[in-house]
PDB file of C-alpha atoms in Angstrom:
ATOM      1  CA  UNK F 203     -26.602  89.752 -39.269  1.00 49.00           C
ATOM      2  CA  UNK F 204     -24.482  92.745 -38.725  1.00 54.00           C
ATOM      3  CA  UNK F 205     -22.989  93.438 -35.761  1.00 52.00           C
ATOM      4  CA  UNK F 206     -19.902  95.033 -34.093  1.00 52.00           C
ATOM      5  CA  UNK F 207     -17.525  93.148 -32.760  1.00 53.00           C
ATOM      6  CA  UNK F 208     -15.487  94.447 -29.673  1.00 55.00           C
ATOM      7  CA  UNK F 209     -11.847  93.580 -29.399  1.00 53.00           C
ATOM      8  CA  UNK F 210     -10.334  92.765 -26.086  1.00 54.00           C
ATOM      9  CA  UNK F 211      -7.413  94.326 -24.944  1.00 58.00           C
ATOM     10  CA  UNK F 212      -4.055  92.310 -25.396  1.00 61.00           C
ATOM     11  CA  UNK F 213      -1.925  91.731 -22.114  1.00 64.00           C
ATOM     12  CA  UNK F 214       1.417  89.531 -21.911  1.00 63.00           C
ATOM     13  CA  UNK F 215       2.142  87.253 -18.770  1.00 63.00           C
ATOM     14  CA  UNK F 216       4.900  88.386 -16.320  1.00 64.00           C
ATOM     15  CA  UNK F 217       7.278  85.337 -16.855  1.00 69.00           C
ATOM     16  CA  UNK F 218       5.844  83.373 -19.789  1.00 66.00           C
ATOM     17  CA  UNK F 219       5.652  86.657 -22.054  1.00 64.00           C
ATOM     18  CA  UNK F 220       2.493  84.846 -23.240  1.00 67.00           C
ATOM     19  CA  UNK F 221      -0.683  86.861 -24.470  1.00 63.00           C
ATOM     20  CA  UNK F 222      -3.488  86.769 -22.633  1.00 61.00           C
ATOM     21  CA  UNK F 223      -7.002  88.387 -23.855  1.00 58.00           C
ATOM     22  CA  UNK F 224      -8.100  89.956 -20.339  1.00 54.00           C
ATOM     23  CA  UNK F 225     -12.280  90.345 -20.381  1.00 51.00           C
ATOM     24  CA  UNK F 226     -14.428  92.355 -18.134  1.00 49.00           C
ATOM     25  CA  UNK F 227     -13.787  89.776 -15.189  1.00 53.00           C
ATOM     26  CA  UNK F 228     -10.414  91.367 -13.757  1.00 55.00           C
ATOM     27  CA  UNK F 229      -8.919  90.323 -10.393  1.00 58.00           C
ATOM     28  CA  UNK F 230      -8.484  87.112  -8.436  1.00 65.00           C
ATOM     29  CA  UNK F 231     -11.463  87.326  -7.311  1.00 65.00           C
ATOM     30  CA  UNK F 232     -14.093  86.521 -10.931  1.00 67.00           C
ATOM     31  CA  UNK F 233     -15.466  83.342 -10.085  1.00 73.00           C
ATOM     32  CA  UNK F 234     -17.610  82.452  -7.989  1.00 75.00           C
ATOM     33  CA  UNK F 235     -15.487  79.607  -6.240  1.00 76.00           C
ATOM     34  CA  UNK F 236     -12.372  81.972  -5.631  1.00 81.00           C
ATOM     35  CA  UNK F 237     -14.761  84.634  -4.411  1.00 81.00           C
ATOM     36  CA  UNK F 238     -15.547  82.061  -1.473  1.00 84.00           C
ATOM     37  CA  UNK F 239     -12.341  81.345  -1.029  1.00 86.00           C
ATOM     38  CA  UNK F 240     -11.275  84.724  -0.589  1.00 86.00           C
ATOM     39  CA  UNK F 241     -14.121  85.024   1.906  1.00 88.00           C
ATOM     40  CA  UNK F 242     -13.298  81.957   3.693  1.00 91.00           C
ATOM     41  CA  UNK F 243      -9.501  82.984   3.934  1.00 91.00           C
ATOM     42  CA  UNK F 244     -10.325  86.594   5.087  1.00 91.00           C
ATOM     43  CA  UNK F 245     -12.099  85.181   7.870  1.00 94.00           C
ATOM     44  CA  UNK F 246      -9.951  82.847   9.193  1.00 95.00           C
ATOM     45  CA  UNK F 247      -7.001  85.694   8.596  1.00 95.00           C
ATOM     46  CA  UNK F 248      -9.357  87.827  10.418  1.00 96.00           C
ATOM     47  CA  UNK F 249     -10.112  85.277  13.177  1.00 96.00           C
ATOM     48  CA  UNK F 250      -6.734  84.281  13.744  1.00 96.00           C
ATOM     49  CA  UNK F 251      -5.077  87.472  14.280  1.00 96.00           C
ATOM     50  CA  UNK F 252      -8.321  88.535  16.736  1.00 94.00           C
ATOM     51  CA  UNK F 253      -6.596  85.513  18.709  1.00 93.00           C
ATOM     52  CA  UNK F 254      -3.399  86.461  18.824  1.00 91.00           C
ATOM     53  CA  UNK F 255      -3.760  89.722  19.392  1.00 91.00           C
ATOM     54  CA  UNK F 256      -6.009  88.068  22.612  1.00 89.00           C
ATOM     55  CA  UNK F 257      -3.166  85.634  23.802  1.00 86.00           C
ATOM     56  CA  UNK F 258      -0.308  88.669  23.685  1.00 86.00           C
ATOM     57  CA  UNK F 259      -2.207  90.631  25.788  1.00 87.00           C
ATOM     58  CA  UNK F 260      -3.430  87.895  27.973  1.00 85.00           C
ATOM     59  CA  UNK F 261      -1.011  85.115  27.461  1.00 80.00           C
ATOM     60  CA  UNK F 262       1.896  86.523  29.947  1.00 81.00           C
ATOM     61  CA  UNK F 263      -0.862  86.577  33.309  1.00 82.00           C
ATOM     62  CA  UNK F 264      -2.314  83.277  32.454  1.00 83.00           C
ATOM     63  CA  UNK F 265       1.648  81.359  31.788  1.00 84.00           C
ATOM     64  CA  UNK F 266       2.146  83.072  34.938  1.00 85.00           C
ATOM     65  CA  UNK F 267      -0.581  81.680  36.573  1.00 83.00           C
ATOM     66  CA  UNK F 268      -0.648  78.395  35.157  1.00 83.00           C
ATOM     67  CA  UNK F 269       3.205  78.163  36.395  1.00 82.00           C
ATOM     68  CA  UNK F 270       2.460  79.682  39.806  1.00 79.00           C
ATOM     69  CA  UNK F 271      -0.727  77.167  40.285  1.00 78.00           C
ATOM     70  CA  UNK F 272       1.646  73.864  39.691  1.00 79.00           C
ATOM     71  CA  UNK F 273       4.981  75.076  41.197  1.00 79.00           C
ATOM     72  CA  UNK F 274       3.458  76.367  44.545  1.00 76.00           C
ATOM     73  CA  UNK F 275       4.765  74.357  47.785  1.00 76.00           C
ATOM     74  CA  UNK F 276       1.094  73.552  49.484  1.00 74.00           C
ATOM     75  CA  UNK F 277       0.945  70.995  52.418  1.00 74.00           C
ATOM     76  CA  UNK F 278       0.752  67.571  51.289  1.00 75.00           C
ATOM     77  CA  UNK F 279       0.880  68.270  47.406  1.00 76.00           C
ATOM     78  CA  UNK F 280       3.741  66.166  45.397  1.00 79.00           C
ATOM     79  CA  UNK F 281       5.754  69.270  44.729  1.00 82.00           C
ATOM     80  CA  UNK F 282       5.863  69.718  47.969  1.00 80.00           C
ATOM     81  CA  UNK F 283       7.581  66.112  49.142  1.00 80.00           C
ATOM     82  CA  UNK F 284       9.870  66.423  45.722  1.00 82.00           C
ATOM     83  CA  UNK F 285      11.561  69.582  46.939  1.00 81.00           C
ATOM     84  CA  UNK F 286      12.087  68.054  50.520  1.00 80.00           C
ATOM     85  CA  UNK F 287      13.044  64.758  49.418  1.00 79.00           C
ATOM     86  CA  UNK F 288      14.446  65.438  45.720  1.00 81.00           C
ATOM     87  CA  UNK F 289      14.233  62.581  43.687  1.00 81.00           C
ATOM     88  CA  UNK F 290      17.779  63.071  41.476  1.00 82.00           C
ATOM     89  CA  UNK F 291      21.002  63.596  43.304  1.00 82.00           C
ATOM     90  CA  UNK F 292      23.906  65.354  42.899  1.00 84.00           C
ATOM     91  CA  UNK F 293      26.291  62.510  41.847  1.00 86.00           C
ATOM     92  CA  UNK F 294      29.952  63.352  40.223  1.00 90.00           C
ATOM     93  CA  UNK F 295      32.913  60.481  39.539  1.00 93.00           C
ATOM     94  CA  UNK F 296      36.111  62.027  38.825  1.00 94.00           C
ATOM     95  CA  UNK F 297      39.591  60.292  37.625  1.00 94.00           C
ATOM     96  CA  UNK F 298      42.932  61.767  38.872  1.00 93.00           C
ATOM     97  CA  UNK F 299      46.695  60.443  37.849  1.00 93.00           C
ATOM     98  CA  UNK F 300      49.558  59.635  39.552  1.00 93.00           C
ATOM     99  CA  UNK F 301      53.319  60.418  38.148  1.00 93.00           C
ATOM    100  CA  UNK F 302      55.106  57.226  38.667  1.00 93.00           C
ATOM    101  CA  UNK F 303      58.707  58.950  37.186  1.00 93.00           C
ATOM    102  CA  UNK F 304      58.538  62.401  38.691  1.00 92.00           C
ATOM    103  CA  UNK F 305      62.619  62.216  38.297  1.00 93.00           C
ATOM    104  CA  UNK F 306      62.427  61.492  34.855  1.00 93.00           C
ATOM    105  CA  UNK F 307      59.695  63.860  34.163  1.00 91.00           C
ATOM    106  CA  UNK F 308      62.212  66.863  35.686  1.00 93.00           C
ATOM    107  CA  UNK F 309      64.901  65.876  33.042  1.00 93.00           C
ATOM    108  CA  UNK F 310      62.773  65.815  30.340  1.00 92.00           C
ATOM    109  CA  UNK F 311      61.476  62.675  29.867  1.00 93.00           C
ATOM    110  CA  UNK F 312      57.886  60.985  28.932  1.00 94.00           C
ATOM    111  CA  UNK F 313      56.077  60.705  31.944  1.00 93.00           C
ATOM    112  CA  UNK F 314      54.646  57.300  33.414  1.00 93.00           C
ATOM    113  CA  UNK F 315      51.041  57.401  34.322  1.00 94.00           C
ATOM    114  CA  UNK F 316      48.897  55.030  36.426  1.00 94.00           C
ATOM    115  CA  UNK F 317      44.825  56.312  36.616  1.00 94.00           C
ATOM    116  CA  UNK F 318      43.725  56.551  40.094  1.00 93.00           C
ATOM    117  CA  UNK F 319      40.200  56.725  41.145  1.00 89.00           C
ATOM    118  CA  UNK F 320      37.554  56.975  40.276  1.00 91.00           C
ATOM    119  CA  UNK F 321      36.431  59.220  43.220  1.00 92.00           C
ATOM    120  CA  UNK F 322      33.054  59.968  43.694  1.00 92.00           C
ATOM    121  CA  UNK F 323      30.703  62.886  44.890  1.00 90.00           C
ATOM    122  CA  UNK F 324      27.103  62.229  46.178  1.00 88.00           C
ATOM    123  CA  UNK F 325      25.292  65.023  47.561  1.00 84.00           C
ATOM    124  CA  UNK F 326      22.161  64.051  49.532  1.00 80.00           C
ATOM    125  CA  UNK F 327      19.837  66.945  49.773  1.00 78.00           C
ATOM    126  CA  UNK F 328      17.229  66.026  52.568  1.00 73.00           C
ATOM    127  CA  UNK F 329      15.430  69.463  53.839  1.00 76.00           C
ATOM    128  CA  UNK F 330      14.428  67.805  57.365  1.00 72.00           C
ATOM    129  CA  UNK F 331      13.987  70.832  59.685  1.00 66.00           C
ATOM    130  CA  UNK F 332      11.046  72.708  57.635  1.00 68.00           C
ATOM    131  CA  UNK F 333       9.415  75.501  59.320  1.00 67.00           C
ATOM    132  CA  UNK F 334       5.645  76.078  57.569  1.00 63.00           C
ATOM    133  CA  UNK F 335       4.336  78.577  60.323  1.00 61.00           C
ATOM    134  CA  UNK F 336       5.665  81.670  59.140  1.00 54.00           C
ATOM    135  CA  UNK F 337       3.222  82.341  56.980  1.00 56.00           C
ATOM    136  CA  UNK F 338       1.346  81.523  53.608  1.00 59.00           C
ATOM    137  CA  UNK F 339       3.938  82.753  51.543  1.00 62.00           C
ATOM    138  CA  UNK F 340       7.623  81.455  52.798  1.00 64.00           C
ATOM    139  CA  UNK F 341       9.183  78.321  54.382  1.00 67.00           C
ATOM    140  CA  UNK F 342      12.117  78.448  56.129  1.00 66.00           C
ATOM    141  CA  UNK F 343      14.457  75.237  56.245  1.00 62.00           C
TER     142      UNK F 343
END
């Protein structure tokens, strides 16, 4: 039996400095198991930026709308009666101090406190005077 033998072509890995005997399958792509999953992950690189290259040039109008639709004021919606009637209120407590030795204090001395308070803040918001026929648009309170 006589025959030629071809030699294949010597290459050495990048970090390894290993040789590797490359063949006429060259590429990522040589089986037929990585060829689908290059196919599968072009598609889904293909389908995903088709989507957001939909939501950037749609996404600002619908947020829009999707905020506009649940913050609008209608008659008798729950928005509505939270904005007239907030739920939270303003509430701050504060702590002052007294000088007991103001004398002392002016010659130099360590001052004596005593803690007075606390004093407290509550704002009641009620919007009770509401005027809804000036339009679609505005209220006036």
């Amino acid at each position: 039996m006589t025959g030629s033998v071809t030699a294949r072509p010597e290459q050495t890995t990048f970090i390894g400095g290993h040789v590797k005997y490359g063949g006429a399958e060259a590429g990522c792509c040589h089986s037929r198991a990585t060829r689908y999953c290059c196919l599968i992950s072009s598609i889904l690189g293909v389908l995903v930026l088709a989507v957001g290259l939909i939501a950037m040039l749609t996404g600002k109008g619908m947020i829009e709308g999707a905020i506009l639709k649940t913050m609008a004021l209608h008659p008798g919606s729950d928005r509505l009666q939270s904005w007239l009637n907030p739920p939270v209120q303003a509430h701050l407590t504060a702590y002052s101090f007294h000088v007991t030795n103001p004398e002392a204090v002016m010659q130099g001395k360590k001052p004596i406190l005593k803690e007075v308070g606390p004093f407290v803040y509550k704002a009641v918001n009620v919007k009770d005077s509401v005027n809804k026929d000036t339009g679609k648009e505005n209220l006036e309170f």
